Amino acid sequence: EAGVAQSPRYKIIEKRQSVAFWCNPISGHATLYWYQQILGQGPKLLIQFQNNGVVDDSQLPKDRFSAERLKGVDSTLKIQPAKLEDSAVYLCASSPRDRNTEAFFGQGTRLTVV
Amino acid sequence: GQQVMQIPQYQHVQEGEDFTTYCNSSTTLSNIQWYKQRPGGHPVFLIQLVKSGEVKKQKRLTFQFGEAKKNSSLHITATQTTDVGTYFCAGDSGYALNFGKGTSLLVTP
């Protein structure tokens, strides 16, 4: 079974630029999560989808971050404009059912904002 | 919103010693999950606890879920160098899955 795929693996951008991350969850998984993990900290939930609907986005900085899950499968997370404090690893995860069970994580995208 | 807190932040033990990390939620949970993240890696699922007072074991690891479903612990007996990493609890509030800040375990041979 293929795992959660994320791209790119690494990205370096200047502040005020925009960036997008892509996630392809495990086939058939209903729940998709985007987490932000700053070095030395725990993953912070940015947004959680159930199929193509948003379950929780209370910690998503909506003035600069946006996310969508097309047709309940792939998802993209966008930052526009980026700030220095956005430097982090962005982790995508998926769960097989429409409730929180085992989450499978992708390798993440390491973003550096300079 | 829901907050998940973990202590200690760091733990350094000699190989063979025991290790415990504690997790507390500000709200009652539907379930709690534990993950391990190796340096440079991504979180990997260890276990899920659902029932009040539940205790589960995986070899040298023992997981407990509190009676009030607001706290949990992970205990490792006789640590090994392969146990090195950061252990996270993740609380399911019924809709969102929120992680604690983790406990980083360092094991010295």
Coordinates of N, CA and C in Angstrom, one line a residue:
Chain A
E1 N 0.9 -1.2 0.0 CA 0.0 0.0 0.0 C 0.9 1.2 0.0
A2 N 0.6 2.2 -0.9 CA 1.4 3.4 -1.0 C 1.1 4.2 0.2
G3 N 2.1 5.0 0.7 CA 1.9 5.9 1.8 C 1.4 7.2 1.4
V4 N 1.4 8.2 2.3 CA 1.0 9.5 2.0 C 2.1 10.2 1.3
A5 N 1.8 10.8 0.1 CA 2.8 11.4 -0.7 C 2.7 13.0 -0.5
Q6 N 3.9 13.6 -0.3 CA 3.9 15.0 -0.2 C 5.0 15.6 -1.1
S7 N 4.7 16.8 -1.7 CA 5.7 17.4 -2.4 C 5.5 18.9 -2.3
P8 N 6.6 19.7 -2.5 CA 8.0 19.2 -2.6 C 8.5 18.8 -1.2
R9 N 9.7 18.2 -1.1 CA 10.3 17.8 0.2 C 10.9 19.0 0.9
Y10 N 11.5 19.9 0.1 CA 12.1 21.1 0.6 C 11.7 22.3 -0.2
K11 N 11.6 23.5 0.5 CA 11.3 24.7 -0.2 C 12.0 25.9 0.5
I12 N 12.7 26.7 -0.2 CA 13.2 27.9 0.4 C 12.6 29.1 -0.4
I13 N 12.0 30.0 0.3 CA 11.4 31.2 -0.3 C 11.8 32.4 0.5
E14 N 11.6 33.6 -0.1 CA 11.8 34.8 0.6 C 10.5 35.2 1.2
K15 N 10.6 36.0 2.3 CA 9.4 36.5 3.0 C 8.6 37.3 2.0
R16 N 7.3 37.2 2.2 CA 6.3 37.9 1.3 C 6.0 37.1 0.0
Q17 N 6.8 36.1 -0.3 CA 6.5 35.3 -1.4 C 5.4 34.3 -1.1
S18 N 4.8 33.6 -2.1 CA 3.8 32.6 -1.8 C 4.4 31.3 -2.1
V19 N 3.7 30.2 -1.5 CA 4.2 28.9 -1.7 C 3.0 27.9 -1.5
A20 N 3.1 26.8 -2.2 CA 2.0 25.8 -2.1 C 2.6 24.4 -1.9
F21 N 1.9 23.7 -1.1 CA 2.3 22.3 -0.8 C 1.2 21.4 -1.3
W22 N 1.6 20.2 -1.7 CA 0.6 19.2 -2.2 C 0.7 17.9 -1.4
C23 N -0.5 17.3 -1.2 CA -0.5 16.1 -0.5 C -1.5 15.1 -1.2
N24 N -1.0 13.9 -1.4 CA -1.9 12.8 -1.9 C -2.0 11.7 -0.8
P25 N -3.2 11.7 -0.2 CA -3.3 10.7 0.9 C -3.4 9.3 0.5
I26 N -3.4 8.4 1.4 CA -3.6 7.0 1.1 C -4.9 6.7 0.4
S27 N -5.0 6.0 -0.6 CA -6.2 5.8 -1.3 C -7.4 5.3 -0.4
G28 N -8.5 6.0 -0.5 CA -9.7 5.6 0.3 C -9.8 6.2 1.6
H29 N -8.7 6.9 2.0 CA -8.8 7.5 3.4 C -9.7 8.8 3.4
A30 N -10.6 8.8 4.3 CA -11.6 9.8 4.3 C -11.1 11.1 5.0
T31 N -10.2 11.0 6.0 CA -9.8 12.1 6.8 C -8.4 12.5 6.4
L32 N -8.2 13.8 6.2 CA -6.9 14.4 5.8 C -6.6 15.5 6.8
Y33 N -5.3 15.5 7.2 CA -4.9 16.6 8.2 C -3.7 17.3 7.6
W34 N -3.6 18.6 7.9 CA -2.4 19.4 7.7 C -1.9 19.8 9.0
Y35 N -0.6 19.5 9.3 CA 0.0 20.0 10.6 C 1.2 20.8 10.3
Q36 N 1.5 21.8 11.1 CA 2.7 22.6 11.1 C 3.6 22.2 12.3
Q37 N 4.8 21.8 12.0 CA 5.7 21.4 13.1 C 6.9 22.3 13.1
I38 N 7.0 23.2 14.0 CA 8.2 24.0 14.2 C 9.2 23.2 14.9
L39 N 10.5 23.4 14.6 CA 11.6 22.6 15.2 C 11.5 22.6 16.7
G40 N 11.5 21.4 17.2 CA 11.5 21.2 18.6 C 10.1 21.2 19.3
Q41 N 9.1 21.3 18.5 CA 7.7 21.4 19.0 C 6.9 20.3 18.4
G42 N 5.7 20.1 19.0 CA 4.8 19.1 18.5 C 4.0 19.6 17.3
P43 N 3.4 18.7 16.5 CA 2.7 19.1 15.4 C 1.4 19.9 15.8
K44 N 1.2 21.0 15.1 CA 0.1 21.9 15.4 C -0.9 21.7 14.2
L45 N -2.1 21.3 14.6 CA -3.2 21.1 13.6 C -3.6 22.4 12.9
L46 N -3.4 22.5 11.6 CA -3.8 23.6 10.9 C -5.3 23.5 10.3
I47 N -5.5 22.3 9.7 CA -6.8 22.1 9.2 C -7.0 20.6 9.0
Q48 N -8.3 20.2 9.2 CA -8.7 18.8 9.1 C -9.9 18.7 8.2
F49 N -9.8 17.8 7.2 CA -10.8 17.6 6.3 C -11.4 16.2 6.5
Q50 N -12.7 16.1 6.3 CA -13.4 14.8 6.3 C -14.0 14.7 4.9
N51 N -13.5 13.8 4.1 CA -13.8 13.8 2.7 C -13.5 15.2 2.1
N52 N -14.4 16.0 1.5 CA -14.0 17.3 1.1 C -14.5 18.4 1.9
G53 N -15.0 18.1 3.1 CA -15.5 19.1 4.0 C -14.5 19.4 5.1
V54 N -14.5 20.7 5.6 CA -13.6 21.1 6.7 C -14.2 20.7 8.1
V55 N -13.5 19.9 8.9 CA -13.9 19.5 10.2 C -13.4 20.6 11.2
D56 N -12.2 21.0 11.1 CA -11.6 22.0 12.0 C -10.6 22.8 11.3
D57 N -10.7 24.1 11.4 CA -9.6 25.0 10.9 C -9.4 26.1 11.8
S58 N -9.6 25.9 13.1 CA -9.6 26.9 14.1 C -8.2 27.5 14.3
Q59 N -7.1 26.7 14.0 CA -5.8 27.2 14.2 C -5.1 27.6 12.9
L60 N -5.9 27.7 11.8 CA -5.3 28.1 10.5 C -5.3 29.6 10.4
P61 N -4.2 30.2 10.2 CA -4.1 31.7 10.0 C -4.7 32.1 8.7
K62 N -6.0 32.3 8.7 CA -6.7 32.4 7.5 C -6.4 33.7 6.7
D63 N -5.7 34.6 7.3 CA -5.3 35.8 6.5 C -4.2 35.5 5.5
R64 N -3.5 34.4 5.8 CA -2.4 34.1 4.9 C -2.4 32.6 4.4
F65 N -3.0 31.8 5.1 CA -3.0 30.3 4.8 C -4.4 29.9 4.2
S66 N -4.4 29.1 3.2 CA -5.6 28.5 2.7 C -5.3 27.1 2.3
A67 N -6.4 26.3 2.3 CA -6.2 24.8 2.0 C -7.5 24.4 1.3
E68 N -7.3 23.4 0.4 CA -8.5 22.8 -0.2 C -8.2 21.4 -0.4
R69 N -9.3 20.6 -0.5 CA -9.2 19.2 -0.8 C -10.2 18.9 -1.9
L70 N -9.6 18.7 -3.1 CA -10.4 18.6 -4.3 C -10.9 17.2 -4.4
K71 N -12.3 17.1 -4.6 CA -13.0 15.9 -4.8 C -12.7 14.9 -3.6
G72 N -12.4 15.4 -2.5 CA -12.1 14.5 -1.3 C -10.9 13.6 -1.4
V73 N -10.0 14.0 -2.3 CA -8.7 13.2 -2.5 C -7.5 14.0 -2.1
D74 N -6.9 14.6 -3.2 CA -5.7 15.4 -3.0 C -6.0 16.7 -2.3
S75 N -4.9 17.2 -1.7 CA -5.1 18.5 -1.0 C -3.9 19.4 -1.3
T76 N -4.2 20.7 -1.2 CA -3.1 21.7 -1.3 C -3.2 22.7 -0.2
L77 N -2.1 23.1 0.3 CA -2.0 24.1 1.4 C -1.2 25.2 0.8
K78 N -1.7 26.4 0.9 CA -1.0 27.6 0.4 C -0.7 28.6 1.4
I79 N 0.4 29.3 1.3 CA 0.7 30.4 2.2 C 1.0 31.6 1.3
Q80 N 0.3 32.7 1.6 CA 0.5 33.9 0.8 C 0.1 35.1 1.6
P81 N 1.0 36.0 1.9 CA 2.4 36.0 1.8 C 3.1 35.3 3.0
A82 N 4.2 34.7 2.7 CA 4.9 34.0 3.8 C 5.7 34.9 4.7
K83 N 5.8 34.5 6.0 CA 6.5 35.3 7.0 C 7.6 34.4 7.5
L84 N 8.6 35.0 8.1 CA 9.8 34.3 8.7 C 9.3 33.2 9.6
E85 N 8.3 33.5 10.4 CA 7.8 32.5 11.4 C 7.1 31.3 10.8
D86 N 6.9 31.3 9.5 CA 6.2 30.2 8.9 C 7.2 29.1 8.6
S87 N 8.5 29.3 8.8 CA 9.5 28.3 8.6 C 9.2 27.1 9.6
A88 N 9.0 25.9 9.0 CA 8.6 24.8 9.7 C 8.5 23.6 8.7
V89 N 8.2 22.4 9.3 CA 7.9 21.3 8.5 C 6.4 21.2 8.4
Y90 N 5.8 21.0 7.2 CA 4.4 20.9 7.0 C 4.1 19.5 6.7
L91 N 3.4 18.9 7.6 CA 3.1 17.4 7.6 C 1.6 17.2 7.1
C92 N 1.4 16.3 6.2 CA 0.1 15.9 5.8 C -0.1 14.5 6.4
A93 N -1.3 14.2 6.8 CA -1.6 12.9 7.3 C -3.0 12.5 6.9
S94 N -3.3 11.2 6.9 CA -4.6 10.7 6.5 C -5.0 9.6 7.4
S95 N -6.3 9.4 7.6 CA -6.9 8.4 8.4 C -7.9 7.6 7.6
P96 N -8.1 6.3 7.8 CA -8.9 5.5 6.9 C -10.4 5.8 7.0
R97 N -10.9 6.3 8.2 CA -12.3 6.4 8.3 C -12.7 7.8 8.6
D98 N -14.0 8.0 8.8 CA -14.5 9.4 8.9 C -14.5 9.8 10.4
R99 N -13.6 9.2 11.2 CA -13.4 9.6 12.5 C -11.9 9.4 12.8
N100 N -11.5 10.0 13.9 CA -10.0 10.0 14.2 C -9.5 8.6 14.6
T101 N -8.9 7.9 13.7 CA -8.2 6.7 14.1 C -6.7 6.8 13.7
E102 N -6.0 5.8 13.5 CA -4.6 5.9 13.2 C -4.4 6.8 12.1
A103 N -3.5 7.8 12.3 CA -3.1 8.7 11.3 C -1.8 8.3 10.7
F104 N -1.7 8.3 9.3 CA -0.5 7.9 8.6 C 0.1 9.3 8.1
F105 N 1.3 9.5 8.4 CA 1.9 10.8 8.0 C 2.8 10.6 6.8
G106 N 2.8 11.7 6.0 CA 3.8 11.8 4.9 C 5.2 12.2 5.5
Q107 N 6.1 12.3 4.6 CA 7.5 12.7 5.0 C 7.6 14.2 5.3
G108 N 6.6 15.0 4.9 CA 6.6 16.4 5.2 C 7.3 17.2 4.2
T109 N 7.0 18.5 4.2 CA 7.7 19.5 3.4 C 8.4 20.5 4.4
R110 N 9.7 20.6 4.2 CA 10.5 21.5 5.1 C 10.5 22.9 4.4
L111 N 9.9 23.9 5.0 CA 9.9 25.2 4.4 C 10.8 26.1 5.2
T112 N 11.6 26.8 4.5 CA 12.5 27.8 5.1 C 12.2 29.2 4.4
V113 N 11.8 30.1 5.3 CA 11.5 31.5 4.8 C 12.7 32.4 5.2
V114 N 13.3 33.0 4.2 CA 14.4 33.9 4.5 C 14.1 35.4 4.2
Chain B
G1 N -10.1 26.6 23.0 CA -10.1 25.3 22.3 C -9.3 24.3 23.1
Q2 N -9.4 23.0 22.7 CA -8.8 21.9 23.4 C -7.3 22.1 23.4
Q3 N -6.7 21.8 24.6 CA -5.2 21.9 24.7 C -4.7 20.5 25.3
V4 N -3.6 20.1 24.7 CA -3.0 18.8 25.2 C -1.6 19.1 25.7
M5 N -1.4 18.8 26.9 CA -0.1 19.1 27.6 C 0.6 17.8 27.9
Q6 N 2.0 17.8 27.7 CA 2.8 16.7 28.0 C 3.9 17.1 28.9
I7 N 4.3 16.2 29.9 CA 5.5 16.4 30.7 C 6.1 15.0 30.9
P8 N 7.5 15.0 31.0 CA 8.4 16.2 30.9 C 8.6 16.5 29.5
Q9 N 9.3 17.6 29.2 CA 9.7 18.0 27.9 C 10.8 17.1 27.4
Y10 N 11.7 16.8 28.3 CA 12.9 16.0 27.9 C 13.1 15.0 29.1
Q11 N 13.8 13.9 28.7 CA 14.1 12.9 29.7 C 15.4 12.2 29.2
H12 N 16.4 12.1 30.0 CA 17.6 11.5 29.7 C 17.8 10.3 30.6
V13 N 17.9 9.1 30.1 CA 18.0 7.9 31.0 C 19.2 7.1 30.6
Q14 N 19.7 6.3 31.5 CA 20.7 5.2 31.2 C 19.9 4.0 30.6
E15 N 20.5 3.4 29.7 CA 19.9 2.2 29.1 C 19.6 1.2 30.2
G16 N 18.4 0.7 30.2 CA 17.9 -0.3 31.2 C 17.0 0.4 32.3
E17 N 17.0 1.7 32.4 CA 16.1 2.4 33.3 C 14.8 2.5 32.7
D18 N 13.8 2.8 33.5 CA 12.4 3.0 33.0 C 12.2 4.5 32.7
F19 N 11.1 4.7 31.9 CA 10.8 6.0 31.4 C 9.2 6.1 31.4
T20 N 8.8 7.3 31.8 CA 7.3 7.6 31.8 C 7.1 9.0 31.3
T21 N 6.1 9.1 30.4 CA 5.7 10.5 29.9 C 4.2 10.6 30.2
Y22 N 3.7 11.8 30.6 CA 2.3 12.0 31.0 C 1.7 13.0 30.0
C23 N 0.4 12.8 29.8 CA -0.3 13.6 28.9 C -1.7 14.0 29.6
N24 N -2.0 15.3 29.5 CA -3.2 15.8 30.0 C -4.0 16.7 29.0
S25 N -5.3 16.5 28.9 CA -6.1 17.3 28.0 C -7.0 18.2 28.9
S26 N -7.2 19.4 28.3 CA -8.1 20.4 28.9 C -9.6 20.0 28.8
T27 N -9.9 19.0 27.9 CA -11.3 18.6 27.7 C -11.3 17.0 27.7
T28 N -12.5 16.5 28.0 CA -12.7 15.0 27.9 C -12.5 14.6 26.4
L29 N -11.8 13.5 26.3 CA -11.4 13.0 25.0 C -12.3 11.8 24.5
S30 N -12.5 11.7 23.2 CA -13.1 10.5 22.6 C -12.1 9.3 22.7
N31 N -10.9 9.6 22.3 CA -9.8 8.7 22.4 C -8.5 9.4 22.4
I32 N -7.4 8.7 22.8 CA -6.1 9.3 22.7 C -5.2 8.3 22.0
Q33 N -4.3 8.9 21.2 CA -3.3 8.2 20.4 C -1.9 8.6 20.8
W34 N -1.0 7.6 20.7 CA 0.4 7.9 20.9 C 1.2 7.6 19.7
Y35 N 2.2 8.5 19.4 CA 3.0 8.5 18.3 C 4.5 8.6 18.7
K36 N 5.4 8.1 17.9 CA 6.8 8.2 18.1 C 7.4 8.8 16.9
Q37 N 8.3 9.8 17.1 CA 9.0 10.5 16.0 C 10.5 10.4 16.2
R38 N 11.2 9.7 15.3 CA 12.6 9.7 15.4 C 13.2 11.0 14.8
P39 N 14.4 11.3 15.2 CA 15.0 12.6 14.7 C 15.0 12.6 13.2
G40 N 14.5 13.6 12.6 CA 14.5 13.8 11.1 C 13.4 13.0 10.5
G41 N 12.6 12.3 11.3 CA 11.5 11.5 10.7 C 10.1 12.1 10.9
H42 N 9.1 11.4 10.6 CA 7.7 11.9 10.8 C 7.1 11.0 11.9
P43 N 6.0 11.5 12.5 CA 5.3 10.7 13.6 C 4.8 9.4 13.1
V44 N 5.0 8.4 13.9 CA 4.5 7.0 13.5 C 3.6 6.6 14.6
F45 N 2.4 6.1 14.2 CA 1.4 5.7 15.2 C 1.9 4.5 16.0
L46 N 1.6 4.6 17.3 CA 1.9 3.5 18.2 C 0.7 2.7 18.7
I47 N -0.3 3.5 19.2 CA -1.5 2.9 19.8 C -2.6 3.9 19.9
Q48 N -3.8 3.4 20.0 CA -5.0 4.2 20.3 C -5.7 3.6 21.5
L49 N -6.1 4.5 22.5 CA -6.9 4.1 23.6 C -8.2 4.7 23.6
V50 N -9.3 4.0 23.8 CA -10.6 4.5 23.6 C -11.4 4.4 24.9
K51 N -11.3 3.4 25.7 CA -12.1 3.2 26.9 C -11.6 3.8 28.1
S52 N -12.4 4.3 29.0 CA -12.0 4.9 30.3 C -11.3 3.8 31.1
G53 N -10.1 4.2 31.6 CA -9.3 3.2 32.4 C -8.6 2.2 31.6
E54 N -8.6 2.3 30.3 CA -8.0 1.3 29.5 C -6.5 1.2 29.7
V55 N -5.9 0.0 29.7 CA -4.5 -0.3 29.7 C -4.1 -1.2 28.6
K56 N -3.1 -0.8 27.8 CA -2.7 -1.7 26.7 C -1.1 -1.8 26.8
K57 N -0.7 -3.0 26.4 CA 0.8 -3.2 26.4 C 1.3 -3.6 25.0
Q58 N 2.5 -3.1 24.7 CA 3.2 -3.5 23.5 C 4.6 -3.8 24.0
K59 N 4.9 -5.1 24.2 CA 6.2 -5.5 24.6 C 6.6 -4.7 25.9
R60 N 7.6 -3.8 25.8 CA 8.0 -3.1 27.0 C 7.3 -1.8 27.2
L61 N 6.3 -1.5 26.3 CA 5.6 -0.2 26.4 C 4.2 -0.5 27.1
T62 N 3.8 0.3 28.1 CA 2.5 0.2 28.7 C 1.8 1.6 28.6
F63 N 0.6 1.6 28.0 CA -0.2 2.8 27.8 C -1.4 2.7 28.7
Q64 N -1.7 3.9 29.3 CA -2.9 3.9 30.2 C -3.8 5.1 29.8
F65 N -5.1 5.0 29.9 CA -6.0 6.1 29.7 C -6.8 6.3 31.0
G66 N -6.8 7.5 31.4 CA -7.4 7.8 32.7 C -8.9 7.6 32.8
E67 N -9.4 7.4 34.0 CA -10.8 7.1 34.2 C -11.7 8.2 33.7
A68 N -11.2 9.5 33.8 CA -12.0 10.6 33.3 C -11.8 10.9 31.8
K69 N -11.0 10.1 31.2 CA -10.6 10.2 29.7 C -10.1 11.6 29.4
K70 N -9.3 12.1 30.4 CA -8.6 13.4 30.2 C -7.1 13.3 30.3
N71 N -6.6 12.2 30.7 CA -5.2 12.0 30.9 C -4.7 10.6 30.5
S72 N -3.4 10.5 30.2 CA -2.9 9.3 29.7 C -1.4 9.2 30.0
S73 N -0.9 8.1 30.0 CA 0.6 7.9 30.2 C 1.1 6.8 29.4
L74 N 2.4 6.9 29.1 CA 3.2 5.9 28.4 C 4.4 5.6 29.3
H75 N 4.5 4.3 29.6 CA 5.7 3.8 30.4 C 6.5 2.8 29.6
I76 N 7.8 3.1 29.6 CA 8.7 2.1 28.9 C 9.5 1.4 30.0
T77 N 9.5 0.2 30.0 CA 10.3 -0.6 31.0 C 11.7 -1.0 30.4
A78 N 12.7 -0.8 31.1 CA 14.1 -1.2 30.7 C 14.4 -0.6 29.3
T79 N 14.6 0.7 29.2 CA 14.8 1.4 28.0 C 16.0 0.8 27.2
Q80 N 15.9 0.9 25.9 CA 17.0 0.5 25.0 C 17.3 1.7 24.1
T81 N 18.5 1.7 23.5 CA 18.9 2.8 22.7 C 17.9 3.0 21.5
T82 N 17.3 1.9 21.1 CA 16.3 2.0 20.0 C 15.0 2.8 20.4
D83 N 14.9 3.1 21.7 CA 13.7 3.8 22.1 C 13.9 5.3 22.0
V84 N 15.1 5.8 21.6 CA 15.3 7.2 21.4 C 14.4 7.8 20.4
G85 N 13.9 9.0 20.8 CA 12.9 9.7 19.9 C 12.0 10.6 20.7
T86 N 11.1 11.2 20.1 CA 10.1 12.0 20.8 C 8.7 11.3 20.7
Y87 N 8.1 11.2 21.9 CA 6.9 10.6 22.0 C 5.7 11.6 22.2
F88 N 4.8 11.5 21.3 CA 3.7 12.5 21.3 C 2.4 11.8 21.7
C89 N 1.6 12.4 22.5 CA 0.2 12.0 22.6 C -0.7 12.9 21.7
A90 N -1.8 12.4 21.2 CA -2.7 13.2 20.4 C -4.1 12.9 20.9
G91 N -4.8 14.0 21.3 CA -6.1 13.8 21.8 C -7.2 14.1 20.8
D92 N -8.1 13.2 20.7 CA -9.3 13.3 19.8 C -10.4 13.9 20.6
S93 N -10.8 15.1 20.3 CA -11.8 15.8 21.0 C -13.2 15.4 20.5
G94 N -13.3 14.6 19.5 CA -14.5 14.2 18.9 C -14.6 14.8 17.5
Y95 N -13.8 15.8 17.2 CA -13.7 16.2 15.8 C -12.3 16.5 15.4
A96 N -11.5 17.1 16.2 CA -10.1 17.4 15.8 C -9.1 16.5 16.6
L97 N -7.9 16.3 15.9 CA -6.9 15.5 16.6 C -5.7 16.4 16.8
N98 N -5.5 16.8 18.1 CA -4.5 17.7 18.5 C -3.4 17.0 19.3
F99 N -2.2 17.4 18.9 CA -1.0 16.8 19.5 C -0.5 17.6 20.7
G100 N 0.2 16.9 21.6 CA 0.9 17.6 22.7 C 2.3 18.0 22.1
K101 N 3.1 18.6 22.9 CA 4.4 19.1 22.5 C 5.5 18.0 22.5
G102 N 5.1 16.9 23.1 CA 6.0 15.7 23.1 C 7.0 15.7 24.2
T103 N 7.5 14.5 24.4 CA 8.6 14.2 25.4 C 9.8 13.6 24.6
S104 N 10.9 14.3 24.6 CA 12.1 13.8 23.9 C 12.9 12.9 24.8
L105 N 13.1 11.6 24.4 CA 13.8 10.6 25.2 C 15.2 10.4 24.6
L106 N 16.2 10.5 25.5 CA 17.5 10.2 25.1 C 18.0 9.1 26.0
V107 N 18.5 8.0 25.4 CA 19.0 6.9 26.1 C 20.5 6.7 25.9
T108 N 21.2 6.7 27.0 CA 22.6 6.6 27.0 C 23.0 5.1 27.2
P109 N 23.9 4.5 26.4 CA 24.2 3.1 26.6 C 25.0 2.9 27.9

